[in-house]
Coordinates of C-alpha atoms and ligand atoms in Angstrom, one line a residue:
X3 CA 18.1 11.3 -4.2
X4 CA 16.3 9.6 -7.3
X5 CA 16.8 10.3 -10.7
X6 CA 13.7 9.3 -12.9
X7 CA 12.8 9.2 -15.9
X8 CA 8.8 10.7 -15.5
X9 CA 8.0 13.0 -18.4
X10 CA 4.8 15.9 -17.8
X11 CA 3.2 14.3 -21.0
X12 CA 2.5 10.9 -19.7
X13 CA -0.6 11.8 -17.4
X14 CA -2.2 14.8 -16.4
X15 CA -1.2 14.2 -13.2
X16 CA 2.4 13.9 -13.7
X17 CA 2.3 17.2 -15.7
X18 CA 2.0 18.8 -12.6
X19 CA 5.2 17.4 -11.0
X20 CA 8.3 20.0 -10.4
X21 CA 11.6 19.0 -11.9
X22 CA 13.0 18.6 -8.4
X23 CA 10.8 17.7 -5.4
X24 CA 12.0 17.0 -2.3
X25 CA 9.3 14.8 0.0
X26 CA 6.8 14.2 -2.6
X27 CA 6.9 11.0 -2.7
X28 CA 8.2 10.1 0.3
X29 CA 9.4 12.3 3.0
X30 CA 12.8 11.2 3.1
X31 CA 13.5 11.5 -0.5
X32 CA 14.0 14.0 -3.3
X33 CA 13.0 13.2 -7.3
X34 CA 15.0 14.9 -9.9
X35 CA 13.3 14.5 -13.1
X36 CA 15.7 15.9 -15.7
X37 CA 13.5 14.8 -18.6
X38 CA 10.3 15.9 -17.2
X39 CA 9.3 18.2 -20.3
X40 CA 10.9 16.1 -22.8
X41 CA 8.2 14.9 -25.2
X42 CA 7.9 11.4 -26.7
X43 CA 9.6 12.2 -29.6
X44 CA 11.8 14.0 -28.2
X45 CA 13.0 11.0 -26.1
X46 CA 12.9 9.1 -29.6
X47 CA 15.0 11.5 -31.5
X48 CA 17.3 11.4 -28.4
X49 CA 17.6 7.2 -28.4
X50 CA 18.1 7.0 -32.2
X51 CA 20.3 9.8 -32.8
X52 CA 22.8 8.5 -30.1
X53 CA 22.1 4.9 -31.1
X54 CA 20.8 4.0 -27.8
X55 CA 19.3 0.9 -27.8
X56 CA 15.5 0.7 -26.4
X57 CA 12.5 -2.3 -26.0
X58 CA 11.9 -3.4 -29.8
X59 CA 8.1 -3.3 -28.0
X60 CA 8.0 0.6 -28.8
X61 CA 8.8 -0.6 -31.8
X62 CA 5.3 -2.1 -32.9
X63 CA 3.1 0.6 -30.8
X64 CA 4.0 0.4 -27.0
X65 CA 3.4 3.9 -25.6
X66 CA 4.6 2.4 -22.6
X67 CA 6.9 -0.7 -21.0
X68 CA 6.1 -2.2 -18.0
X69 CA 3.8 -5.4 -16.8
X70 CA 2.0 -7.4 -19.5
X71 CA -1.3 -7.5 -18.1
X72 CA -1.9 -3.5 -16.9
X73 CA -4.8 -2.4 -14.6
X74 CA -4.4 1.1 -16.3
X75 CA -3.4 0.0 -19.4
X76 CA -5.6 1.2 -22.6
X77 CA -7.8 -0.9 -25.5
X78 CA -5.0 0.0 -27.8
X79 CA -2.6 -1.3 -25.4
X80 CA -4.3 -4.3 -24.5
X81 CA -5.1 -5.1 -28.4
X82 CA -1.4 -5.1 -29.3
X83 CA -0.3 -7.1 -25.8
X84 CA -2.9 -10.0 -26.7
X85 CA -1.3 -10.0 -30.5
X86 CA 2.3 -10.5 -29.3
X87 CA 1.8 -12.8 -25.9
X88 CA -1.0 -14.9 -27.5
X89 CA -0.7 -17.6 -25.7
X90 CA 0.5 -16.0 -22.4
X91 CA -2.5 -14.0 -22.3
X92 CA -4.9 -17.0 -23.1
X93 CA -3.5 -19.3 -20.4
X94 CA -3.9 -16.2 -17.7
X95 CA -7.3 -15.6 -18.9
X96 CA -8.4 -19.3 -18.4
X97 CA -7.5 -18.7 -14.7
X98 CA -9.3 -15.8 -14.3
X99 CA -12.6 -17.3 -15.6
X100 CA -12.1 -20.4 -13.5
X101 CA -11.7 -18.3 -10.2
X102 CA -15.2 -16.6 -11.6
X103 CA -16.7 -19.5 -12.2
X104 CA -18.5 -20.2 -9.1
X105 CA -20.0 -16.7 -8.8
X106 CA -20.8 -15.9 -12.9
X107 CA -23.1 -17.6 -15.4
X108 CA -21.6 -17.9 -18.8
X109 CA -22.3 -15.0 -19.8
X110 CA -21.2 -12.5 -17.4
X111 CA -17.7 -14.3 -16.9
X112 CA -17.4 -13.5 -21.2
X113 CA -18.7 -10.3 -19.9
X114 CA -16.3 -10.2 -17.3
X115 CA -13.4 -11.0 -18.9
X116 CA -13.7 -8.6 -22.0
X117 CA -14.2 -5.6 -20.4
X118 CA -11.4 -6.0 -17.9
X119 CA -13.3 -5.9 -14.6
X120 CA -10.9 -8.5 -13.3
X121 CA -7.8 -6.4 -13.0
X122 CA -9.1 -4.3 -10.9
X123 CA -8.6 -4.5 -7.2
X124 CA -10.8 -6.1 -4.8
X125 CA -8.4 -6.6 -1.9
X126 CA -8.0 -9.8 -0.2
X127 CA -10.9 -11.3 -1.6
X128 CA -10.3 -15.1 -2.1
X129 CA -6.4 -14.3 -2.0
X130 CA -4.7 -16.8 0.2
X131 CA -4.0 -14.8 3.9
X132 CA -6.4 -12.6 2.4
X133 CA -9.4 -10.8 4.5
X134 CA -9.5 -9.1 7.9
X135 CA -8.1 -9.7 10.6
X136 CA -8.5 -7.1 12.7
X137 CA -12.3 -6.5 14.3
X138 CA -12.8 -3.3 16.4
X139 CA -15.6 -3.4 19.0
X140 CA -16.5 -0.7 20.9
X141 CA -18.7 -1.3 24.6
X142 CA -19.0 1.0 27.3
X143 CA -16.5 3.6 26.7
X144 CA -13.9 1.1 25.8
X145 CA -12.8 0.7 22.1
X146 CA -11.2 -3.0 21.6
X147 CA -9.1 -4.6 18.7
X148 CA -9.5 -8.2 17.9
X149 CA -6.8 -9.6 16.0
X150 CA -7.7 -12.9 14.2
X151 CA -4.0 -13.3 12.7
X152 CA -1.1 -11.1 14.4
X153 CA 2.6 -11.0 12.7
X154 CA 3.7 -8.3 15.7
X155 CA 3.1 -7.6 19.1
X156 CA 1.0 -4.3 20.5
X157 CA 3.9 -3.2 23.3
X158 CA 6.4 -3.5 20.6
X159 CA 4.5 -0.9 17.7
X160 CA 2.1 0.8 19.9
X161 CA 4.8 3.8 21.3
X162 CA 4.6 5.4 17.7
X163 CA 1.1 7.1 18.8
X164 CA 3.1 8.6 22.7
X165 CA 5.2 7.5 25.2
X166 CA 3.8 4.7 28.2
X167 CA 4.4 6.2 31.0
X168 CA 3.8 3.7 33.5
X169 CA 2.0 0.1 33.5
X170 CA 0.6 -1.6 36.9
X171 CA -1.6 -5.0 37.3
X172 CA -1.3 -4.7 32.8
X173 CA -2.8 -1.4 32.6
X174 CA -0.6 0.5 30.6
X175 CA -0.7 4.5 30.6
X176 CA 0.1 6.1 27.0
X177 CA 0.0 9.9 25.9
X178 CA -1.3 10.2 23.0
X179 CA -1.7 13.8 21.6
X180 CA -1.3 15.5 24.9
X181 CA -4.2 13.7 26.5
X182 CA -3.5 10.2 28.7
X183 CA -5.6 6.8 27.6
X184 CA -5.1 3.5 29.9
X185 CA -4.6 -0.2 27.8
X186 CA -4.7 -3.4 28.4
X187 CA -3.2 -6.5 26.4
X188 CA -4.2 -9.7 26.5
X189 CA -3.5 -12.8 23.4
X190 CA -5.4 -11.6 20.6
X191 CA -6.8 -8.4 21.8
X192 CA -6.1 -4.6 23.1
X193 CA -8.6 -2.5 24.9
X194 CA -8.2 1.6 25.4
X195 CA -10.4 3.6 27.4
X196 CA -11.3 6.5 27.3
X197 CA -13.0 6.1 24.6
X198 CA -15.3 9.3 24.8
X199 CA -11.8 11.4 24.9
X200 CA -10.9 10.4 21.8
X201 CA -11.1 11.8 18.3
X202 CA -10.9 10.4 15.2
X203 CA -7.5 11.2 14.2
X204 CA -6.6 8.9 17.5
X205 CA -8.7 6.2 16.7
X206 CA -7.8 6.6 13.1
X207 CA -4.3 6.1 14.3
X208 CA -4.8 3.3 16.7
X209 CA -6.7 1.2 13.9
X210 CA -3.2 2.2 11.9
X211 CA -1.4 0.5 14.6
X212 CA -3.5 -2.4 14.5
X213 CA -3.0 -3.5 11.0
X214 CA 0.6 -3.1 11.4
X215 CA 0.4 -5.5 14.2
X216 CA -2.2 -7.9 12.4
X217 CA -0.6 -8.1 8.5
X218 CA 3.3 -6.6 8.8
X219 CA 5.9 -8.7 7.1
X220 CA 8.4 -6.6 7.9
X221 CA 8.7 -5.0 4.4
X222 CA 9.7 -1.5 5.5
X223 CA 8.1 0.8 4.0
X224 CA 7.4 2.7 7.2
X225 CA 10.7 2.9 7.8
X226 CA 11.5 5.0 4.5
X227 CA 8.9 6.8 5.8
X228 CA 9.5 7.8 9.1
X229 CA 11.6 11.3 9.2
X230 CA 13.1 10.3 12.6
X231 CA 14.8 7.1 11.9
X232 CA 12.9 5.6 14.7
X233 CA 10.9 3.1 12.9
X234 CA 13.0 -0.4 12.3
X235 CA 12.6 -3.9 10.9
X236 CA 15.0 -5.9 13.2
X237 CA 16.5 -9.2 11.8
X238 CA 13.2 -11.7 12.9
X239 CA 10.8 -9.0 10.7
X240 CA 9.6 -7.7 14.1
X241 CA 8.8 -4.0 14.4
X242 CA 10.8 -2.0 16.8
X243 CA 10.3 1.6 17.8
X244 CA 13.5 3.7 18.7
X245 CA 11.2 5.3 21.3
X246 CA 14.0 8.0 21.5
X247 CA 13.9 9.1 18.3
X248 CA 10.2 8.8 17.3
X249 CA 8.7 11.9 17.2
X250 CA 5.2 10.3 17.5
X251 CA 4.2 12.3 14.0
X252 CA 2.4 9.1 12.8
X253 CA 3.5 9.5 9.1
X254 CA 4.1 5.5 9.0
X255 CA 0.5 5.0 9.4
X256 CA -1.0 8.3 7.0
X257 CA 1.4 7.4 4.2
X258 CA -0.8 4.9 3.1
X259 CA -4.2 6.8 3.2
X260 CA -4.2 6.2 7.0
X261 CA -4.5 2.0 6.8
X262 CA -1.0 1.8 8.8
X263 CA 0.2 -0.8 6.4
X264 CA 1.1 -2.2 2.5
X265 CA -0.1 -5.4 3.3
X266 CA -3.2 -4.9 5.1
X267 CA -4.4 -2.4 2.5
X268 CA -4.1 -4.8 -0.5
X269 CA -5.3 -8.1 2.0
X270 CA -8.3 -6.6 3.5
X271 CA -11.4 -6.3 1.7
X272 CA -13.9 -3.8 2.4
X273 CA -17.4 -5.3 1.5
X274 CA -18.9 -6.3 -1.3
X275 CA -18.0 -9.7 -3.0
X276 CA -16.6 -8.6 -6.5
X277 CA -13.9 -11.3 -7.4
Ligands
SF4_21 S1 7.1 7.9 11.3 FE1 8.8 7.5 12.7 S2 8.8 9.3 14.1 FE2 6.9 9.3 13.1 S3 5.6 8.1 14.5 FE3 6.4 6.6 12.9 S4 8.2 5.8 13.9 FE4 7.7 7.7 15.0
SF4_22 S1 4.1 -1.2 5.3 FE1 3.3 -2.8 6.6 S2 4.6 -4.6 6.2 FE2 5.7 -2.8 5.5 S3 7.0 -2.2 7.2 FE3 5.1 -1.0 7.3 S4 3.7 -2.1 8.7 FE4 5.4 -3.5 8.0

């Protein structure tokens, strides 16, 4: 059980958060949010009638505490932020044009720069480990994975879609959702078939699997998320399955809008070549 601190007024989104939610956020877990209609000055009136003390940042015109350079953050924000960490500010902003440099004239890195494109997500591009390392190919009715980097291995992650129920000459068979697929593994690929008896929640879910087994470090955040406690990190970062508890519900590949993994969503990139 959590206790935060969210308040209804700070986004419209929020606003529309109940006081106690159990599996909102994850499934495992329920938020109590005791000040959740509390207004800013209420919280205010609060802090400096009970002499509580609080960031001296509120102080000169924070609305809110938290990183110094903010994706979300607004002008007013951002105005105040480059008054107080001058020199912070300029010295990250000199490494921001020189990764542009190669790509931007002059102008459009000022540009670039002053209208904040750059603190908006672009995944891996030009990140060190970044891009993607997983290909999928599809010939015949066979659907492969190509890893170019793995951090797991496919036997050890791949029971979270069904059960194998046997293997012979490296042909595995799996269930997955009631219907039976045949695998094969070999260094840096894994081929299923049938591919025409699959939907896209399967290969949705297989792709899941394959950034797990291409870009997990182990950081478990699919173990918080799985309601089974099946899903473990063991001691060398490797995934393992407790194939007697998983339930096969896949919510440690959906929780992340279906990409299977933390770390694959923020290091692949997805086209395009913003910087
Ligand atoms: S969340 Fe847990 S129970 Fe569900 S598929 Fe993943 S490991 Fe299995
Ligand atoms: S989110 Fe990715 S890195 Fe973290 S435990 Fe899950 S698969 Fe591994």
């Amino acid at each position: 059980m959590i206790f935060d601190g969210v308040r209804a007024q700070e986004s419209s989104r929020r606003a529309g958060y109940n006081e106690i939610s159990a599996g909102a956020k994850n499934i495992n877990q329920i938020n109590c949010s005791p000040i959740l209609k509390w207004n800013s000055a209420e919280v205010f009136l609060y802090l400096l009638h009970n002499k509580i003390l609080f960031n001296d940042l509120y102080r000169i015109g924070f609305n809110r505490v938290g990183c110094t350079v903010c994706p979300m953050s607004s002008d007013w924000r951002d105005s105040i932020g480059n008054d107080i960490f001058h020199d912070e500010i300029k010295e990250l902003l000199s490494k921001v044009e020189d990764y542009v440099r190669d790509t931007k004239s002059a102008n459009e890195i000022i540009k670039f720069v002053e209208n904040g494109s750059w603190k908006g997500r672009a995944g891996g591009h030009g990140l060190i480990n970044g891009g993607n390392r997983v290909v999928k190919k599809i010939s015949g009715d066979k659907i492969s994975f190509c890893f170019e980097r793995k951090t797991q291995n496919w036997l050890d992650v791949c029971s979270i879609l069904g059960s194998i129920v046997s293997c012979k000459d490296n042909v595995y068979t799996q269930i997955i959702g009631e219907r039976q697929f045949q695998f094969r593994v070999e260094d840096n690929a894994v081929t299923y078939w049938s591919y025409s008896k699959m939907d896209r929640t399967i290969i949705g879910h297989l792709r899941g699997v394959a950034n797990k087994v291409a870009y997990c470090v182990g950081c478990k955040a699919c173990s918080v998320q799985c309601p089974a406690n099946a899903f473990l990190i063991a001691a060398d970062g490797k995934i393992f399955i407790r194939a007697e508890n998983c339930i096969h519900c896949c919510n440690c590949i959906n929780f992340i809008g279906g990409k299977g993994c933390l770390v694959a969503k923020s290091l692949s990139v997805t086209g395009g070549n913003r910087k």
